[in-house]
Every structure is written in structure tokens, then in C-alpha cells.
Amino acid sequence: MAKEVLIQIASTQSYEEGSEERMEFSAAGTLHKREGSYYIVYRDSATAGTAEVTTSLKVEPAKVTLNRMGAIDQKQIFEQGVRHSSTYVTPQGSLFLQVLTEEMKIDLTEQGGNITLKYNLFFDEQWVSHNSLRINIKEDAPQ
């Protein structure tokens, strides 16, 4: 059964010239475990501006799969040491991206926990940025 959770996300993108972009947001969502994997689902308007996107994360012991559906469509796999490709589809067009995950830390139970991903982002085989993504999942307090 899915548990109501609060999901806090912090990301940092670092570029070659030394600049950084940071983004933080929170969303209500659900967490459940099925067949040894955790599933986290939330609705997110921060990624697409004002349009809504449903994001799901499938968290396995050595792999995280991100699925975005709605104003943005994307399926991205994070697996340490492996370069994975994806297509990032927006109303303005599609981008062909790759990520090479350098570090992955997963500390997740049915009560919540943390996921940390550090990866390099590539566009058309060219390095774009070094990224850090921190996701904190905790039980949603009753209102």
C-alpha cells in the first residue's frame, strides 16, 4: 500500500566556467515497495514551470529510473559507472541527453530516506555540466 510522503529535492548544476545553478522544491507524493524496489511518485510543476509533470522514481539496489510524464516526457536511468541515454521531450522540441553517474547513495526504507546522485550530463556527446541531486523522502505529517 502506498504511503503519503513529503519529497524534498535539491539539485545543483556546475558548469565549466565555474557558474552554478541551484534548485530546491518540495512536493507531496507516495512511496511504496513492490518486488524489492521502491516507487516514489509525485506531481511537479517546478521542472516544467507552471505545467504539471508526474514524476516517478523506481529505486533498485544499484539503479534509479526516473520517469517524467506530462508537459515533459523523459525516462532516465542512473547507474553508477554506466552512461545512459534518454530523450527529453518538451512542447518546444526534443533533446538527446546522456548521463554518466559517478556516485549513487541510496538509504531508503518503507518509512522514507535519502537518495543522492552525482552525475555528468552530456548533450549530443558533449559534456554540459556536473550535477548533484539530493532527494529526501519522509512520512507526511497528518494535517
PDB file of C-alpha atoms in Angstrom:
ATOM      1  CA  MET A   1       0.000   0.000   0.000  1.00  0.00           C
ATOM      2  CA  ALA A   2       1.272   3.459  -0.885  1.00  0.00           C
ATOM      3  CA  LYS A   3       2.271   5.732   1.968  1.00  0.00           C
ATOM      4  CA  GLU A   4       1.811   9.518   1.807  1.00  0.00           C
ATOM      5  CA  VAL A   5       5.231  11.213   1.928  1.00  0.00           C
ATOM      6  CA  LEU A   6       6.859  14.613   1.624  1.00  0.00           C
ATOM      7  CA  ILE A   7       9.579  14.710  -1.027  1.00  0.00           C
ATOM      8  CA  GLN A   8      12.282  17.380  -0.818  1.00  0.00           C
ATOM      9  CA  ILE A   9      14.545  17.764  -3.832  1.00  0.00           C
ATOM     10  CA  ALA A  10      17.726  19.803  -4.120  1.00  0.00           C
ATOM     11  CA  SER A  11      19.783  19.913  -7.298  1.00  0.00           C
ATOM     12  CA  THR A  12      22.944  21.696  -8.332  1.00  0.00           C
ATOM     13  CA  GLN A  13      24.364  22.039 -11.838  1.00  0.00           C
ATOM     14  CA  SER A  14      28.024  23.125 -12.106  1.00  0.00           C
ATOM     15  CA  TYR A  15      29.349  24.389 -15.430  1.00  0.00           C
ATOM     16  CA  GLU A  16      32.845  24.520 -16.902  1.00  0.00           C
ATOM     17  CA  GLU A  17      33.223  28.276 -16.470  1.00  0.00           C
ATOM     18  CA  GLY A  18      32.560  27.905 -12.733  1.00  0.00           C
ATOM     19  CA  SER A  19      28.940  29.043 -12.526  1.00  0.00           C
ATOM     20  CA  GLU A  20      26.290  27.037 -10.680  1.00  0.00           C
ATOM     21  CA  GLU A  21      22.523  26.743 -10.794  1.00  0.00           C
ATOM     22  CA  ARG A  22      20.669  25.505  -7.730  1.00  0.00           C
ATOM     23  CA  MET A  23      17.045  24.480  -7.392  1.00  0.00           C
ATOM     24  CA  GLU A  24      15.100  23.261  -4.373  1.00  0.00           C
ATOM     25  CA  PHE A  25      11.459  22.300  -4.062  1.00  0.00           C
ATOM     26  CA  SER A  26       9.114  20.068  -2.087  1.00  0.00           C
ATOM     27  CA  ALA A  27       6.143  18.009  -3.220  1.00  0.00           C
ATOM     28  CA  ALA A  28       3.609  15.686  -1.667  1.00  0.00           C
ATOM     29  CA  GLY A  29       3.763  12.170  -3.060  1.00  0.00           C
ATOM     30  CA  THR A  30       3.592   8.472  -2.366  1.00  0.00           C
ATOM     31  CA  LEU A  31       6.109   5.761  -1.511  1.00  0.00           C
ATOM     32  CA  HIS A  32       5.591   2.044  -1.780  1.00  0.00           C
ATOM     33  CA  LYS A  33       7.657  -1.104  -2.103  1.00  0.00           C
ATOM     34  CA  ARG A  34       6.965  -3.821  -4.649  1.00  0.00           C
ATOM     35  CA  GLU A  35       9.070  -6.844  -5.570  1.00  0.00           C
ATOM     36  CA  GLY A  36      12.234  -5.469  -3.914  1.00  0.00           C
ATOM     37  CA  SER A  37      12.046  -1.995  -5.486  1.00  0.00           C
ATOM     38  CA  TYR A  38      10.773   1.271  -4.035  1.00  0.00           C
ATOM     39  CA  TYR A  39       8.475   3.501  -6.070  1.00  0.00           C
ATOM     40  CA  ILE A  40       8.166   7.221  -5.395  1.00  0.00           C
ATOM     41  CA  VAL A  41       5.546   9.231  -7.298  1.00  0.00           C
ATOM     42  CA  TYR A  42       4.868  12.969  -7.131  1.00  0.00           C
ATOM     43  CA  ARG A  43       3.493  15.832  -9.219  1.00  0.00           C
ATOM     44  CA  ASP A  44       5.927  18.576 -10.020  1.00  0.00           C
ATOM     45  CA  SER A  45       5.418  21.989 -11.592  1.00  0.00           C
ATOM     46  CA  ALA A  46       8.934  23.253 -10.703  1.00  0.00           C
ATOM     47  CA  THR A  47      10.543  21.265 -13.541  1.00  0.00           C
ATOM     48  CA  ALA A  48       8.202  22.489 -16.265  1.00  0.00           C
ATOM     49  CA  GLY A  49       7.393  25.979 -14.993  1.00  0.00           C
ATOM     50  CA  THR A  50       3.649  26.128 -14.486  1.00  0.00           C
ATOM     51  CA  ALA A  51       2.651  22.981 -16.394  1.00  0.00           C
ATOM     52  CA  GLU A  52       2.302  19.826 -14.358  1.00  0.00           C
ATOM     53  CA  VAL A  53       4.554  16.812 -14.688  1.00  0.00           C
ATOM     54  CA  THR A  54       4.097  13.481 -12.918  1.00  0.00           C
ATOM     55  CA  THR A  55       7.449  12.101 -11.852  1.00  0.00           C
ATOM     56  CA  SER A  56       8.040   8.542 -10.725  1.00  0.00           C
ATOM     57  CA  LEU A  57      11.246   7.061  -9.406  1.00  0.00           C
ATOM     58  CA  LYS A  58      11.898   3.333  -9.368  1.00  0.00           C
ATOM     59  CA  VAL A  59      14.660   2.731  -6.838  1.00  0.00           C
ATOM     60  CA  GLU A  60      16.524  -0.567  -7.030  1.00  0.00           C
ATOM     61  CA  PRO A  61      19.623  -1.509  -5.004  1.00  0.00           C
ATOM     62  CA  ALA A  62      22.047  -0.320  -7.746  1.00  0.00           C
ATOM     63  CA  LYS A  63      19.854   1.683 -10.145  1.00  0.00           C
ATOM     64  CA  VAL A  64      17.391   4.584 -10.117  1.00  0.00           C
ATOM     65  CA  THR A  65      14.980   5.054 -13.026  1.00  0.00           C
ATOM     66  CA  LEU A  66      13.320   8.456 -13.380  1.00  0.00           C
ATOM     67  CA  ASN A  67      10.148   8.740 -15.470  1.00  0.00           C
ATOM     68  CA  ARG A  68       8.541  12.094 -16.235  1.00  0.00           C
ATOM     69  CA  MET A  69       5.151  12.285 -17.921  1.00  0.00           C
ATOM     70  CA  GLY A  70       3.058  15.308 -18.852  1.00  0.00           C
ATOM     71  CA  ALA A  71       4.398  18.659 -20.082  1.00  0.00           C
ATOM     72  CA  ILE A  72       7.803  16.929 -20.157  1.00  0.00           C
ATOM     73  CA  ASP A  73       8.391  13.289 -21.107  1.00  0.00           C
ATOM     74  CA  GLN A  74      11.634  11.594 -20.154  1.00  0.00           C
ATOM     75  CA  LYS A  75      12.934   8.254 -18.944  1.00  0.00           C
ATOM     76  CA  GLN A  76      16.426   8.477 -17.459  1.00  0.00           C
ATOM     77  CA  ILE A  77      18.403   5.679 -15.818  1.00  0.00           C
ATOM     78  CA  PHE A  78      21.078   6.380 -13.209  1.00  0.00           C
ATOM     79  CA  GLU A  79      23.533   3.532 -12.632  1.00  0.00           C
ATOM     80  CA  GLN A  80      26.992   4.117 -11.196  1.00  0.00           C
ATOM     81  CA  GLY A  81      29.740   3.962 -13.824  1.00  0.00           C
ATOM     82  CA  VAL A  82      27.302   3.454 -16.723  1.00  0.00           C
ATOM     83  CA  ARG A  83      26.439   6.066 -19.374  1.00  0.00           C
ATOM     84  CA  HIS A  84      22.717   6.001 -20.173  1.00  0.00           C
ATOM     85  CA  SER A  85      20.938   7.921 -22.950  1.00  0.00           C
ATOM     86  CA  SER A  86      17.480   9.447 -22.912  1.00  0.00           C
ATOM     87  CA  THR A  87      15.227  11.747 -24.888  1.00  0.00           C
ATOM     88  CA  TYR A  88      13.899  14.817 -23.070  1.00  0.00           C
ATOM     89  CA  VAL A  89      10.661  15.762 -24.840  1.00  0.00           C
ATOM     90  CA  THR A  90       9.066  19.197 -24.334  1.00  0.00           C
ATOM     91  CA  PRO A  91       6.418  21.100 -26.315  1.00  0.00           C
ATOM     92  CA  GLN A  92       9.308  23.113 -27.826  1.00  0.00           C
ATOM     93  CA  GLY A  93      11.146  20.007 -29.087  1.00  0.00           C
ATOM     94  CA  SER A  94      13.323  17.069 -28.061  1.00  0.00           C
ATOM     95  CA  LEU A  95      16.830  16.901 -26.613  1.00  0.00           C
ATOM     96  CA  PHE A  96      19.011  13.799 -26.709  1.00  0.00           C
ATOM     97  CA  LEU A  97      20.835  13.535 -23.399  1.00  0.00           C
ATOM     98  CA  GLN A  98      23.222  11.142 -21.692  1.00  0.00           C
ATOM     99  CA  VAL A  99      24.152  10.847 -18.030  1.00  0.00           C
ATOM    100  CA  LEU A 100      27.202   9.181 -16.541  1.00  0.00           C
ATOM    101  CA  THR A 101      26.585   8.539 -12.858  1.00  0.00           C
ATOM    102  CA  GLU A 102      29.715   8.955 -10.733  1.00  0.00           C
ATOM    103  CA  GLU A 103      28.193   8.360  -7.316  1.00  0.00           C
ATOM    104  CA  MET A 104      24.954   6.883  -6.049  1.00  0.00           C
ATOM    105  CA  LYS A 105      23.900   6.589  -2.421  1.00  0.00           C
ATOM    106  CA  ILE A 106      20.574   5.013  -1.562  1.00  0.00           C
ATOM    107  CA  ASP A 107      19.354   4.862   2.033  1.00  0.00           C
ATOM    108  CA  LEU A 108      15.665   4.070   1.724  1.00  0.00           C
ATOM    109  CA  THR A 109      13.146   2.118   3.792  1.00  0.00           C
ATOM    110  CA  GLU A 110       9.352   1.956   3.772  1.00  0.00           C
ATOM    111  CA  GLN A 111       9.412   4.928   6.191  1.00  0.00           C
ATOM    112  CA  GLY A 112      11.451   7.127   3.828  1.00  0.00           C
ATOM    113  CA  GLY A 113      15.111   8.052   3.499  1.00  0.00           C
ATOM    114  CA  ASN A 114      17.564   9.656   1.105  1.00  0.00           C
ATOM    115  CA  ILE A 115      18.851   9.262  -2.435  1.00  0.00           C
ATOM    116  CA  THR A 116      21.964  11.113  -3.609  1.00  0.00           C
ATOM    117  CA  LEU A 117      23.086  11.079  -7.235  1.00  0.00           C
ATOM    118  CA  LYS A 118      26.187  12.761  -8.664  1.00  0.00           C
ATOM    119  CA  TYR A 119      26.469  12.605 -12.423  1.00  0.00           C
ATOM    120  CA  ASN A 120      27.775  14.279 -15.559  1.00  0.00           C
ATOM    121  CA  LEU A 121      25.262  15.475 -18.144  1.00  0.00           C
ATOM    122  CA  PHE A 122      26.016  15.303 -21.870  1.00  0.00           C
ATOM    123  CA  PHE A 123      24.125  16.774 -24.839  1.00  0.00           C
ATOM    124  CA  ASP A 124      24.983  15.370 -28.287  1.00  0.00           C
ATOM    125  CA  GLU A 125      28.036  13.633 -26.774  1.00  0.00           C
ATOM    126  CA  GLN A 126      29.371  16.955 -25.407  1.00  0.00           C
ATOM    127  CA  TRP A 127      29.797  17.477 -21.661  1.00  0.00           C
ATOM    128  CA  VAL A 128      27.368  20.091 -20.326  1.00  0.00           C
ATOM    129  CA  SER A 129      27.543  20.023 -16.528  1.00  0.00           C
ATOM    130  CA  HIS A 130      28.309  18.150 -13.343  1.00  0.00           C
ATOM    131  CA  ASN A 131      25.106  17.579 -11.385  1.00  0.00           C
ATOM    132  CA  SER A 132      24.201  16.706  -7.844  1.00  0.00           C
ATOM    133  CA  LEU A 133      20.689  15.574  -6.961  1.00  0.00           C
ATOM    134  CA  ARG A 134      19.582  15.010  -3.374  1.00  0.00           C
ATOM    135  CA  ILE A 135      16.121  13.561  -2.687  1.00  0.00           C
ATOM    136  CA  ASN A 136      14.783  13.295   0.858  1.00  0.00           C
ATOM    137  CA  ILE A 137      11.611  11.284   1.454  1.00  0.00           C
ATOM    138  CA  LYS A 138       9.818  11.428   4.794  1.00  0.00           C
ATOM    139  CA  GLU A 139       6.440  10.427   6.095  1.00  0.00           C
ATOM    140  CA  ASP A 140       3.902  13.189   5.559  1.00  0.00           C
ATOM    141  CA  ALA A 141       2.634  14.597   8.862  1.00  0.00           C
ATOM    142  CA  PRO A 142      -1.155  14.473   9.245  1.00  0.00           C
ATOM    143  CA  GLN A 143      -2.813  17.818   8.534  1.00  0.00           C
TER     144      GLN A 143
END
